XYZ file of C-alpha atoms in Angstrom:
553
model
C -62.577 -5.403 37.851
C -58.812 -5.115 38.074
C -57.316 -3.900 41.271
C -55.671 -0.528 41.587
C -52.237 -2.190 41.765
C -52.751 -3.981 38.486
C -53.998 -0.790 36.812
C -50.815 0.949 37.881
C -48.794 -1.899 36.402
C -50.608 -1.532 33.074
C -49.928 2.200 32.937
C -46.232 1.625 33.657
C -46.073 -1.042 30.963
C -47.560 1.280 28.349
C -45.121 4.069 29.238
C -42.124 1.776 29.019
C -43.415 -0.123 26.029
C -43.182 -3.523 27.690
C -45.607 -6.386 28.337
C -47.643 -6.048 31.607
C -46.927 -9.680 32.433
C -43.256 -8.793 32.621
C -44.023 -6.167 35.283
C -46.287 -8.579 37.178
C -43.528 -11.171 37.190
C -41.105 -8.581 38.486
C -43.433 -7.698 41.371
C -43.920 -11.375 42.304
C -40.179 -12.046 42.267
C -39.566 -8.982 44.449
C -42.128 -10.067 47.096
C -40.748 -13.621 47.161
C -37.215 -12.367 47.693
C -38.273 -9.961 50.435
C -40.231 -12.703 52.213
C -37.304 -15.124 52.135
C -35.074 -12.381 53.470
C -37.507 -11.616 56.274
C -37.943 -15.243 57.402
C -34.249 -16.006 56.870
C -34.911 -19.311 55.141
C -33.281 -21.143 52.227
C -36.512 -22.782 51.140
C -37.840 -22.326 47.634
C -40.307 -19.463 47.695
C -42.690 -17.902 45.207
C -45.239 -15.130 45.211
C -48.451 -14.596 43.244
C -50.522 -11.516 42.522
C -54.283 -11.619 42.444
C -55.280 -9.233 39.641
C -58.833 -8.803 40.988
C -58.042 -8.053 44.592
C -54.449 -6.875 44.221
C -53.403 -9.241 47.033
C -49.880 -10.687 46.890
C -49.293 -14.017 48.619
C -45.956 -15.677 49.246
C -45.504 -19.385 49.768
C -42.852 -22.039 50.219
C -43.134 -25.078 47.966
C -41.643 -28.566 48.223
C -41.405 -31.208 45.543
C -43.001 -34.612 46.234
C -40.865 -37.786 45.892
C -42.041 -41.373 46.368
C -39.685 -42.816 49.025
C -37.339 -41.372 51.646
C -34.378 -42.876 49.768
C -35.059 -40.518 46.850
C -34.784 -37.354 48.895
C -31.676 -35.385 47.931
C -32.630 -31.990 49.409
C -34.579 -32.380 52.686
C -35.388 -28.649 52.788
C -37.097 -28.544 49.416
C -38.306 -32.168 49.002
C -40.963 -34.249 50.821
C -42.042 -37.888 50.640
C -45.357 -38.930 49.121
C -46.629 -40.266 52.469
C -45.998 -36.959 54.261
C -47.457 -34.947 51.390
C -50.701 -36.943 51.298
C -51.163 -36.345 55.000
C -51.483 -32.657 54.061
C -53.124 -33.021 50.646
C -54.568 -36.454 49.804
C -54.833 -35.803 46.072
C -51.133 -34.962 45.559
C -48.994 -37.175 43.288
C -45.297 -37.839 42.844
C -43.665 -34.795 41.170
C -46.302 -32.433 42.526
C -45.825 -29.573 44.969
C -46.899 -28.908 48.503
C -47.314 -25.199 49.380
C -46.842 -23.534 52.750
C -48.145 -19.951 52.698
C -46.261 -17.295 54.615
C -47.920 -14.139 55.870
C -46.670 -10.991 54.092
C -48.359 -8.387 56.246
C -45.457 -8.624 58.665
C -42.964 -7.342 56.092
C -41.462 -4.051 57.159
C -39.978 -0.990 55.474
C -36.677 -2.674 54.670
C -38.354 -5.568 52.882
C -40.515 -3.133 50.917
C -37.456 -1.112 49.841
C -35.752 -4.296 48.670
C -38.841 -5.258 46.701
C -38.890 -1.824 45.063
C -35.286 -2.164 43.902
C -35.955 -5.596 42.468
C -39.017 -4.317 40.614
C -37.091 -1.401 39.075
C -34.253 -3.702 38.002
C -36.578 -6.198 36.390
C -38.486 -3.481 34.586
C -35.277 -1.879 33.348
C -34.013 -5.204 31.998
C -37.334 -5.833 30.313
C -37.252 -2.369 28.776
C -33.743 -2.912 27.384
C -34.749 -6.255 25.915
C -37.726 -4.602 24.247
C -35.554 -1.855 22.751
C -33.020 -4.406 21.523
C -35.693 -6.493 19.826
C -37.220 -3.380 18.298
C -34.091 -1.827 16.730
C -31.523 -4.587 16.353
C -32.829 -5.663 12.937
C -32.897 -2.037 11.698
C -29.139 -1.411 11.795
C -28.086 0.807 8.868
C -31.517 2.377 8.553
C -31.959 6.162 8.507
C -34.223 7.410 11.313
C -35.853 10.751 12.014
C -34.714 11.899 15.430
C -35.207 14.900 17.699
C -32.395 16.353 19.753
C -33.348 15.752 23.383
C -30.255 16.942 25.248
C -26.502 17.334 24.978
C -24.306 15.469 27.477
C -20.702 16.660 27.342
C -19.609 15.657 23.803
C -22.489 13.231 23.207
C -25.859 14.140 21.767
C -28.987 12.324 23.005
C -31.824 11.885 20.517
C -35.431 10.812 20.931
C -36.172 8.229 18.241
C -39.674 7.307 19.389
C -39.692 4.258 21.617
C -36.210 4.805 22.986
C -33.395 7.249 23.352
C -30.374 7.150 21.073
C -26.848 8.384 21.719
C -24.493 9.879 19.147
C -20.853 9.908 20.373
C -18.378 12.560 19.270
C -16.580 10.321 16.768
C -19.866 9.805 14.881
C -20.503 13.528 14.496
C -19.498 15.871 11.690
C -17.175 18.669 12.738
C -19.345 21.131 10.797
C -22.499 20.385 12.781
C -23.858 21.811 16.023
C -27.250 20.839 17.407
C -29.918 22.646 19.381
C -32.457 21.003 21.666
C -35.651 20.219 19.765
C -33.969 20.190 16.331
C -35.067 17.425 14.003
C -32.369 15.649 11.992
C -31.817 12.393 10.135
C -29.459 9.881 11.696
C -28.184 6.419 10.784
C -28.831 3.584 13.229
C -25.307 2.287 13.779
C -25.791 -0.474 16.347
C -27.696 -1.537 19.446
C -25.493 -2.034 22.501
C -27.285 -4.155 25.082
C -24.477 -3.772 27.650
C -24.437 0.060 27.587
C -25.222 1.850 30.837
C -27.144 4.681 29.222
C -29.090 4.668 25.942
C -28.128 1.543 24.101
C -29.090 2.683 20.599
C -26.050 4.259 18.894
C -26.684 6.556 15.934
C -24.361 8.392 13.561
C -24.240 11.379 11.238
C -20.794 10.417 9.880
C -21.768 7.109 8.272
C -21.775 6.854 4.481
C -25.289 5.340 4.597
C -26.586 8.836 5.385
C -25.217 10.180 2.085
C -26.683 7.216 0.214
C -30.117 7.796 1.770
C -29.991 11.496 0.959
C -29.217 10.783 -2.687
C -32.039 8.256 -2.846
C -34.398 10.908 -1.479
C -33.252 13.691 -3.823
C -32.528 11.783 -7.056
C -35.523 9.915 -8.547
C -33.235 7.972 -10.913
C -31.479 6.418 -7.917
C -34.756 5.689 -6.161
C -36.217 3.816 -9.167
C -32.947 1.976 -9.881
C -31.993 3.635 -13.179
C -28.845 5.024 -11.583
C -26.932 2.891 -9.092
C -24.544 3.962 -6.337
C -21.568 1.602 -6.608
C -19.231 2.981 -3.942
C -19.032 5.764 -1.358
C -15.975 7.059 0.516
C -16.546 9.705 3.160
C -14.724 11.778 5.727
C -17.536 13.492 7.609
C -17.375 17.268 7.576
C -14.624 17.306 4.946
C -15.351 15.575 1.645
C -17.304 12.689 0.166
C -16.644 10.808 -3.075
C -19.499 8.829 -4.584
C -19.272 6.579 -7.662
C -22.426 6.111 -9.719
C -23.326 4.237 -12.892
C -26.371 4.152 -15.159
C -28.307 1.126 -16.355
C -29.719 3.193 -19.206
C -27.172 4.392 -21.783
C -29.314 7.484 -22.438
C -29.118 8.615 -18.803
C -26.032 10.454 -17.582
C -25.473 9.238 -13.998
C -23.385 12.229 -12.916
C -25.780 14.736 -14.454
C -28.781 13.053 -12.823
C -27.158 13.332 -9.390
C -26.078 16.943 -9.884
C -29.437 18.080 -11.210
C -30.322 21.184 -13.146
C -27.959 23.971 -12.072
C -26.800 21.692 -9.270
C -30.090 21.855 -7.370
C -30.100 18.200 -6.286
C -26.583 17.998 -4.980
C -26.827 21.435 -3.361
C -29.806 20.228 -1.352
C -27.728 17.330 -0.023
C -24.783 19.624 0.736
C -27.077 21.855 2.818
C -28.289 18.827 4.776
C -24.644 17.904 5.480
C -23.830 21.488 6.599
C -21.616 22.344 3.603
C -19.669 19.108 3.184
C -17.997 18.861 -0.256
C -19.218 16.074 -2.555
C -17.418 14.660 -5.633
C -19.647 12.642 -7.987
C -17.674 10.218 -10.178
C -18.793 7.904 -12.947
C -18.037 4.291 -12.088
C -15.940 2.137 -14.448
C -15.247 -1.579 -14.406
C -11.722 -0.868 -15.706
C -9.760 -0.185 -12.538
C -7.180 2.083 -14.177
C -9.879 4.273 -15.732
C -11.792 4.309 -12.451
C -8.620 5.389 -10.630
C -8.092 8.319 -12.993
C -11.623 9.542 -12.331
C -11.409 8.911 -8.586
C -8.388 11.204 -8.275
C -10.212 14.159 -9.812
C -9.820 17.129 -9.893
C -6.148 16.193 -10.462
C -5.122 15.152 -13.984
C -3.432 11.753 -14.073
C -0.693 10.943 -16.596
C -0.910 7.152 -16.364
C -2.031 4.353 -14.044
C -0.483 0.891 -13.817
C -1.225 -2.190 -11.720
C 1.833 -3.143 -9.670
C 0.370 -6.085 -7.705
C -2.926 -7.620 -8.745
C -3.089 -9.995 -5.783
C -2.470 -7.288 -3.191
C -4.588 -4.798 -5.189
C -1.903 -2.133 -5.544
C -1.823 0.676 -8.115
C 0.912 3.075 -9.181
C -0.310 6.470 -10.342
C 1.977 8.924 -12.159
C 0.994 12.586 -12.327
C 2.670 15.709 -13.620
C 4.895 17.543 -11.155
C 2.431 20.437 -11.027
C -0.482 18.075 -10.269
C 1.139 16.127 -7.426
C -0.114 18.296 -4.550
C -3.608 18.453 -6.046
C -3.737 14.670 -6.497
C -2.631 14.042 -2.916
C -4.975 16.674 -1.498
C -4.931 18.460 1.832
C -3.260 16.157 4.364
C -3.549 13.345 1.811
C -7.337 13.489 1.801
C -7.907 13.184 -1.960
C -5.763 10.099 -2.497
C -7.022 8.557 0.756
C -10.657 8.865 -0.302
C -9.798 7.560 -3.770
C -8.165 4.481 -2.219
C -11.284 3.848 -0.096
C -13.506 4.293 -3.125
C -11.473 1.848 -5.219
C -10.678 -0.500 -2.330
C -7.130 -0.563 -3.752
C -3.828 0.695 -2.411
C -2.564 3.709 -4.371
C 1.080 4.745 -4.657
C 1.141 8.190 -6.262
C 4.326 9.655 -7.753
C 5.343 12.631 -9.849
C 7.061 12.337 -13.223
C 10.362 13.477 -11.696
C 10.168 10.910 -8.870
C 9.441 8.140 -11.365
C 12.348 9.217 -13.570
C 14.748 9.149 -10.611
C 13.444 5.746 -9.585
C 14.038 4.353 -13.082
C 17.570 5.796 -13.125
C 18.357 4.171 -9.780
C 17.029 0.865 -11.058
C 19.183 1.122 -14.172
C 22.236 1.884 -12.061
C 21.420 -1.018 -9.813
C 21.263 -3.428 -12.747
C 24.878 -2.674 -13.844
C 27.010 -5.263 -15.650
C 27.441 -8.955 -14.963
C 28.954 -9.782 -11.600
C 32.283 -11.589 -11.418
C 32.830 -14.361 -8.857
C 35.469 -13.485 -6.301
C 37.293 -16.723 -7.082
C 38.532 -15.055 -10.309
C 40.993 -12.953 -8.262
C 43.764 -15.528 -7.977
C 46.079 -13.205 -6.009
C 43.821 -13.337 -2.945
C 44.447 -16.966 -2.071
C 42.004 -19.598 -0.932
C 42.059 -18.687 2.767
C 41.171 -15.024 2.164
C 38.493 -15.983 -0.372
C 36.926 -18.363 2.164
C 36.787 -15.582 4.771
C 35.216 -13.154 2.335
C 32.627 -15.663 1.126
C 31.758 -16.487 4.734
C 31.088 -12.770 5.262
C 28.712 -12.719 2.276
C 31.101 -11.144 -0.255
C 30.883 -13.322 -3.341
C 31.650 -10.946 -6.229
C 34.631 -8.778 -7.184
C 32.342 -5.772 -7.630
C 31.008 -6.089 -4.083
C 34.561 -6.370 -2.760
C 35.664 -3.265 -4.667
C 32.755 -1.230 -3.232
C 33.667 -1.991 0.383
C 35.626 0.448 2.526
C 38.704 -0.559 4.549
C 36.710 -0.072 7.753
C 34.061 -2.518 6.559
C 36.678 -5.089 5.574
C 38.393 -4.845 8.978
C 35.120 -5.855 10.636
C 35.315 -9.259 8.929
C 36.824 -11.889 11.253
C 40.394 -12.808 10.262
C 41.046 -9.659 8.172
C 43.971 -7.623 9.533
C 46.083 -4.780 8.188
C 48.383 -7.006 6.111
C 45.450 -8.947 4.666
C 43.672 -5.685 3.956
C 46.683 -4.406 1.997
C 46.880 -7.657 0.064
C 43.173 -7.423 -0.838
C 43.627 -3.817 -2.010
C 46.568 -4.706 -4.260
C 44.797 -7.770 -5.682
C 41.673 -5.773 -6.531
C 43.728 -3.028 -8.224
C 45.633 -5.606 -10.219
C 42.400 -7.294 -11.273
C 41.072 -4.043 -12.727
C 44.445 -3.272 -14.389
C 45.490 -0.455 -12.065
C 49.234 -0.289 -11.201
C 51.222 2.281 -9.292
C 54.352 3.921 -10.757
C 57.303 1.523 -10.705
C 55.109 -1.433 -9.744
C 55.937 -4.634 -11.618
C 53.145 -6.309 -13.534
C 52.508 -10.027 -13.522
C 53.722 -12.032 -16.532
C 50.255 -12.270 -17.936
C 49.813 -8.507 -17.830
C 53.206 -7.954 -19.536
C 52.337 -10.396 -22.303
C 49.058 -8.593 -22.816
C 50.860 -5.206 -22.991
C 53.451 -6.551 -25.522
C 50.718 -7.880 -27.760
C 48.977 -4.498 -27.625
C 52.263 -2.675 -28.577
C 52.894 -5.073 -31.488
C 49.396 -4.521 -32.771
C 49.921 -0.757 -32.602
C 53.216 -1.029 -34.592
C 51.540 -3.175 -37.257
C 48.811 -0.585 -37.645
C 51.405 2.196 -38.086
C 53.356 0.206 -40.709
C 50.166 -0.527 -42.635
C 49.335 3.187 -42.692
C 52.785 4.011 -44.059
C 52.511 1.406 -46.782
C 49.146 2.739 -47.830
C 50.550 6.285 -48.066
C 53.492 5.224 -50.250
C 51.233 3.255 -52.553
C 49.026 6.269 -53.101
C 52.069 8.450 -53.945
C 53.413 5.868 -56.408
C 50.069 5.594 -58.142
C 49.859 9.355 -58.518
C 53.316 9.558 -60.102
C 52.575 6.772 -62.533
C 49.452 8.557 -63.650
C 51.489 11.733 -64.112
C 53.621 10.120 -66.867
C 50.680 10.245 -69.296
C 48.476 12.936 -67.862
C 48.454 14.768 -71.208
C 46.492 11.814 -72.534
C 49.348 10.312 -74.666
C 52.226 7.951 -73.950
C 55.768 8.485 -75.185
C 58.559 10.961 -74.693
C 57.769 14.101 -72.812
C 57.120 17.290 -74.726
C 59.943 19.758 -74.794
C 57.700 22.440 -73.312
C 56.913 20.255 -70.332
C 60.163 21.251 -68.686
C 59.171 24.913 -68.764
C 58.229 26.359 -65.450
C 54.522 26.691 -64.928
C 53.565 24.384 -67.773
C 51.349 22.273 -65.462
C 52.853 19.000 -66.764
C 55.235 16.687 -64.937
C 58.450 15.719 -66.764
C 58.476 11.986 -67.497
C 62.133 11.633 -66.542
C 61.598 13.362 -63.225
C 58.559 11.158 -62.483
C 60.441 7.980 -63.365
C 63.328 8.989 -61.139
C 60.940 9.654 -58.255
C 59.406 6.215 -58.704
C 62.809 4.561 -58.680
C 63.664 6.449 -55.491
C 60.515 5.344 -53.730
C 60.733 1.736 -54.834
C 64.544 1.656 -54.516
C 64.900 -0.101 -57.872
C 66.810 2.530 -59.828
C 70.319 2.284 -61.314
C 71.797 4.183 -58.394
C 70.639 1.715 -55.788
C 73.817 -0.406 -56.153
C 76.086 2.639 -55.909
C 74.370 3.898 -52.734
C 75.668 0.867 -50.829
C 72.772 -1.527 -51.206
C 71.715 -4.385 -53.395
C 67.946 -4.428 -54.132
C 66.543 -7.631 -52.795
C 62.794 -7.115 -53.172
C 62.125 -4.492 -55.906
C 58.837 -2.637 -55.416
C 58.764 -2.997 -51.642
C 57.398 0.174 -50.111
C 58.470 -0.460 -46.511
C 62.102 0.662 -46.776
C 62.844 -0.290 -43.168
C 62.482 -3.979 -43.972
C 64.518 -3.608 -47.202
C 67.423 -1.955 -45.398
C 67.459 -4.706 -42.824
C 67.792 -7.317 -45.613
C 70.484 -5.353 -47.625
C 74.045 -6.745 -47.464
C 76.776 -4.016 -47.477
C 80.300 -5.001 -48.732
C 83.641 -3.217 -48.570
C 83.978 -3.116 -52.432
C 80.626 -1.462 -52.804
C 81.492 1.096 -50.121
C 84.827 1.941 -51.796
C 83.128 2.269 -55.228
C 80.579 4.671 -53.748
C 83.384 6.737 -52.158
C 85.380 6.846 -55.471
C 82.289 7.954 -57.395
C 81.682 10.726 -54.907
C 85.246 12.068 -55.326
C 84.976 11.924 -59.182
C 81.737 13.915 -59.132
C 83.417 16.495 -56.912
C 86.420 16.965 -59.272
C 84.141 17.221 -62.297
C 82.242 19.964 -60.617
C 85.410 21.937 -59.933
C 86.521 21.622 -63.573
C 83.294 23.128 -64.858
């Protein structure tokens, strides 16, 4: 029959859920330590418990070696010759025991033994809890609220206590002692001072377990949960897909009139849940993940870094981002991609800035010959390599460049203005610029002369057509000279042609000799006309004769 001491050890072991041998070992270690402390010895000491009588005996033991030369620790080793004097049957490697009386141990030794026993039992209990729950991490457990310690909630999970810290709680939940809830086993912390099992109500595994319990299609594998993103107490997004084309995954999770999802929402104390159909196409999945906002377009900006750019209408931007960025943050967690969300107006401004930044081709600064090699070297050393970059700089920025003073600054300003063809009033242009301006003026004069020639040609053609506009050639009709007849007199038309072409009979009497009949540009003809004194006198005489004839009439 077991002793009363051993029966007490068995009861303690059952309450703590540990092996009785562990408690017995703890008691033996405690008695051995107390005995060594009492006798003030450094010898190796053990204790043993007799289960039948309940007697605990402590003894010192020494290891047997063959010769004195092999002794390394005289306190804990003994030679074979000395050991056989005490026990003839002992062999090398055996032990010789010296029992110590334990009835002389006082209150202090007993208190020390008690502390050692409690420590050993506590360590054994923690090891048992660790071995029991460590392989069940992520599992949903049924727990009962045992007590509330400050911001932590302590649960009874059966063989151990579990602790739920504040960060693993939902802000919508408050617990009462004795309430039964479902919790997720988060981890087992062997080094914790209090309960070492850590549970959570904020983990996404809780939502997954609740859907498996409420939705038969998920439980039997017809509908799969592909991703979950959750902010406990606020909102949860869950992506589901169906293995059967005839089964709607979203409808199966919602249930008839929303009964299934409403049951889960009640369990989570009113937390909002968005159920989204999963898609292998990331852009399509992103559009659905950002619901209830309507997305205009989605593009992949960096496939390696997994970055997306989402464009929404200006009126949908706040809805897509959500309260404090919650909607887009949950969508990014659900996709496991980075999302950069922009409105149509922001994208348009970004494109305009990019177009402005592209600009025209840059011109090397060496093209500005007026600067000189020394100034160009200083500018290039400062990182200014194009004329456009130099033109965009302010005088203050240029003065910060080493070697650029006021005179050099003025020279740079003038050179840049000259390069872009800007000159102040009265400022002389370089020879190259003047040659360019002369060529432009000459081209303008040629264009004007060509226009004049074209105009005269049109007038001449019209007059020639007027000679026969009645449809017949020959002398003009007598009635054609009548006013309002609508016909042009042939003689008048011929005279007009001679005047334009300067080929008429009066050309020689007007002081000029026709050189190139038919030329329309009269300025060139006048330049080539040679005027003589005889011709001038003849013209003057003719003028006087006409005047006298007029007076006679």
